[in-house]
PDB file of C-alpha atoms in Angstrom:
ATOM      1  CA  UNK R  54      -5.388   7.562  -6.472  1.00  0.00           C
ATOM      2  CA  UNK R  55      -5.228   3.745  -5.105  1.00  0.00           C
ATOM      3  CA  UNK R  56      -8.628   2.893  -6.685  1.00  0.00           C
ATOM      4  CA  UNK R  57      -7.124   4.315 -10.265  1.00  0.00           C
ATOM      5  CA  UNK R  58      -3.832   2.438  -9.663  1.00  0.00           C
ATOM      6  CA  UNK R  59      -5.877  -0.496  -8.794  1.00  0.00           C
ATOM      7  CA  UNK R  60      -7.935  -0.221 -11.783  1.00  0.00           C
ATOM      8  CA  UNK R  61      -4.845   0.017 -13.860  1.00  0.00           C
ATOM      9  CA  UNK R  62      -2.740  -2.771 -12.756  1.00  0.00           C
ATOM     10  CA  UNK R  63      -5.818  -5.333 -13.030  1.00  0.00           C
ATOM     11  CA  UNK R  64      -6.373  -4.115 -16.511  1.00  0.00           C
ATOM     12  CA  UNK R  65      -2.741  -5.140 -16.965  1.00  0.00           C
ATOM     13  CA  UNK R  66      -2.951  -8.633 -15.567  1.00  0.00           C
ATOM     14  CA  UNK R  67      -6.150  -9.072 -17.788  1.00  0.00           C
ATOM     15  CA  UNK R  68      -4.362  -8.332 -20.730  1.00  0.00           C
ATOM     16  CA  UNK R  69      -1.401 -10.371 -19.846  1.00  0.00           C
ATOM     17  CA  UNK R  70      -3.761 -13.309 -19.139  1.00  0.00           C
ATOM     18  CA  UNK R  71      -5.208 -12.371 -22.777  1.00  0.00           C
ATOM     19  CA  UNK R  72      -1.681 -12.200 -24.341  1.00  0.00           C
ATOM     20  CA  UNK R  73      -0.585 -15.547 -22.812  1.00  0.00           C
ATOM     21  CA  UNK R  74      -3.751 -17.517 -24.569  1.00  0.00           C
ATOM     22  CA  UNK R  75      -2.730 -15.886 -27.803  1.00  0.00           C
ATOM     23  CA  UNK R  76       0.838 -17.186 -27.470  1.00  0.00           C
ATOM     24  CA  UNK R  77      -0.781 -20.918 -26.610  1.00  0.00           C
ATOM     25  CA  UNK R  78      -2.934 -21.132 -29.615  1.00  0.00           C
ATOM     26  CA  UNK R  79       0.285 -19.258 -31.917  1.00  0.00           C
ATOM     27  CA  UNK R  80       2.381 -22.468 -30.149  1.00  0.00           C
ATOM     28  CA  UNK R  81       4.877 -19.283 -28.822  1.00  0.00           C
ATOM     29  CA  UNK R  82       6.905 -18.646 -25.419  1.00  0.00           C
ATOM     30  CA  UNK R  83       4.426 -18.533 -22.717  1.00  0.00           C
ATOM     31  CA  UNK R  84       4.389 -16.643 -19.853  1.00  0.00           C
ATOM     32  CA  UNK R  85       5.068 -18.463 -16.780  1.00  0.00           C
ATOM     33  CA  UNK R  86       2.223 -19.809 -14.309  1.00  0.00           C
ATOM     34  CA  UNK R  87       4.536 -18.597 -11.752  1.00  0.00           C
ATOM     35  CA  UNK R  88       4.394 -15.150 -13.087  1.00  0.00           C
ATOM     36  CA  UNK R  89       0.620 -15.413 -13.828  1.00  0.00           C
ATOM     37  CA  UNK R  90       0.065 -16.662 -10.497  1.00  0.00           C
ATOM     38  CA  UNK R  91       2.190 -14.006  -8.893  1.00  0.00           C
ATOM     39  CA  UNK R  92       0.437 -10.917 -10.833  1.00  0.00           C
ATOM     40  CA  UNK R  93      -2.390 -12.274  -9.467  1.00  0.00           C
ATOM     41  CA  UNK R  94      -1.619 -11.955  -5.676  1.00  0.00           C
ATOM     42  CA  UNK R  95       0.124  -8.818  -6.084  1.00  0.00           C
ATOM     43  CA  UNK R  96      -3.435  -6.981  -6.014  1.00  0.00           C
ATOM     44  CA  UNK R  97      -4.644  -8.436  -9.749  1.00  0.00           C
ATOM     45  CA  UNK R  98      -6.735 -11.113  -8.679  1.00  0.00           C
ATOM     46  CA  UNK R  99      -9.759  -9.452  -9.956  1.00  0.00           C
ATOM     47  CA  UNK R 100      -7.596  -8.548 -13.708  1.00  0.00           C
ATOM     48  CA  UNK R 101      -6.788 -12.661 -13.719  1.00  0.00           C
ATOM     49  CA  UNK R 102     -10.221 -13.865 -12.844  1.00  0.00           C
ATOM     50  CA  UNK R 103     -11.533 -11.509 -15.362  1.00  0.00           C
ATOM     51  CA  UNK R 104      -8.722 -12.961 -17.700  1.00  0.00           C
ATOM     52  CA  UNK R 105      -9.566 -16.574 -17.033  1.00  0.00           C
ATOM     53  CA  UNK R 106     -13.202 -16.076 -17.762  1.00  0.00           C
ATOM     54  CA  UNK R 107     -13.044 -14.046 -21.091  1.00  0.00           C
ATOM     55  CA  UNK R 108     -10.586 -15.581 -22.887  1.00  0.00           C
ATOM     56  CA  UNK R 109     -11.347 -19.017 -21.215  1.00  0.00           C
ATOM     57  CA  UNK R 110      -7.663 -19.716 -20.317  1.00  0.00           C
ATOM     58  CA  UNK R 111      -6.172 -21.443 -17.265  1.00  0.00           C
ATOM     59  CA  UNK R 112      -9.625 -22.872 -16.728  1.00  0.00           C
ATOM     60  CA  UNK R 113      -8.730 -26.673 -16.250  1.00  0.00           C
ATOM     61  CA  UNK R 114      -5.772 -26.141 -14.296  1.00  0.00           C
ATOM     62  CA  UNK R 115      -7.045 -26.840 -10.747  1.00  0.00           C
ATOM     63  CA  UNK R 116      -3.822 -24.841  -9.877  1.00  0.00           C
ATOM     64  CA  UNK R 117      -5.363 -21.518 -11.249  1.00  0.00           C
ATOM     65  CA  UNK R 118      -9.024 -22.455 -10.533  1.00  0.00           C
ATOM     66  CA  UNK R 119      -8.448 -22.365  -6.620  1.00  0.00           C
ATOM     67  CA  UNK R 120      -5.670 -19.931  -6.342  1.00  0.00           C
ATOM     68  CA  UNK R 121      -6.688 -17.342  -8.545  1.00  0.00           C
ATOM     69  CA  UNK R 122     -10.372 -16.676  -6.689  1.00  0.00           C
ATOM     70  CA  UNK R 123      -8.228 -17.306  -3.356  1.00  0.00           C
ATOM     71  CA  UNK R 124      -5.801 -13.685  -4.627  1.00  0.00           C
ATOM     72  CA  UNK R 125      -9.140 -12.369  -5.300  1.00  0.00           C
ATOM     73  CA  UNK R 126     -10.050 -12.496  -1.995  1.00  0.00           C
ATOM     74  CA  UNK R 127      -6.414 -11.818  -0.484  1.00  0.00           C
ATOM     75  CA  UNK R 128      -6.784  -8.981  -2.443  1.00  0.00           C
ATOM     76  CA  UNK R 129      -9.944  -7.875  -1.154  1.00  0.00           C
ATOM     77  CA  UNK R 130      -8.999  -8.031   2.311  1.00  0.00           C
ATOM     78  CA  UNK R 131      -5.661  -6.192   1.428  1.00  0.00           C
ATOM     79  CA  UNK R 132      -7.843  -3.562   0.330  1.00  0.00           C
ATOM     80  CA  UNK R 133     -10.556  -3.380   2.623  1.00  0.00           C
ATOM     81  CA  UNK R 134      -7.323  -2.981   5.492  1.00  0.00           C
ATOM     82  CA  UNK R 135      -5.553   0.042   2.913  1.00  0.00           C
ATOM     83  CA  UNK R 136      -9.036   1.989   2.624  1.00  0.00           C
TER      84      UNK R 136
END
């Protein structure tokens, strides 16, 4: 059940990362880098990574380029403790 819920909120965080870079190129509201940043540590490291990489946002931001892999392995060791 955890690995599902896992699954599910990174696929979540990916797609918010995905939705932010559409409102940036549509010059919309943004989603904050507070909130992306937080998603991210709250066990969707892997879903913003992913996010970062496809759709190639966040990727000059020194901000997101060292603490998104650092969630990713927060996350890691969260989970490696839970299982």
């Amino acid at each position: 059940m955890l690995k599902i819920l896992f699954f599910i909120w990174n696929l979540l965080v990916f797609l918010l990362y995905g939705r932010d870079k559409q409102r940036a190129m549509a010059n919309e509201w943004r989603i904050s880098e507070k909130t992306l940043l937080l998603c991210a540590f709250l066990l969707g490291g892997l879903g913003a990574g992913l996010g970062m990489l496809v759709f190639r946002h966040k990727t000059r931001h020194l901000k997101f380029c060292i603490l998104v892999p650092l969630a990713i392995i927060c996350n890691g060791v969260l989970l490696y403790q839970l299982i």
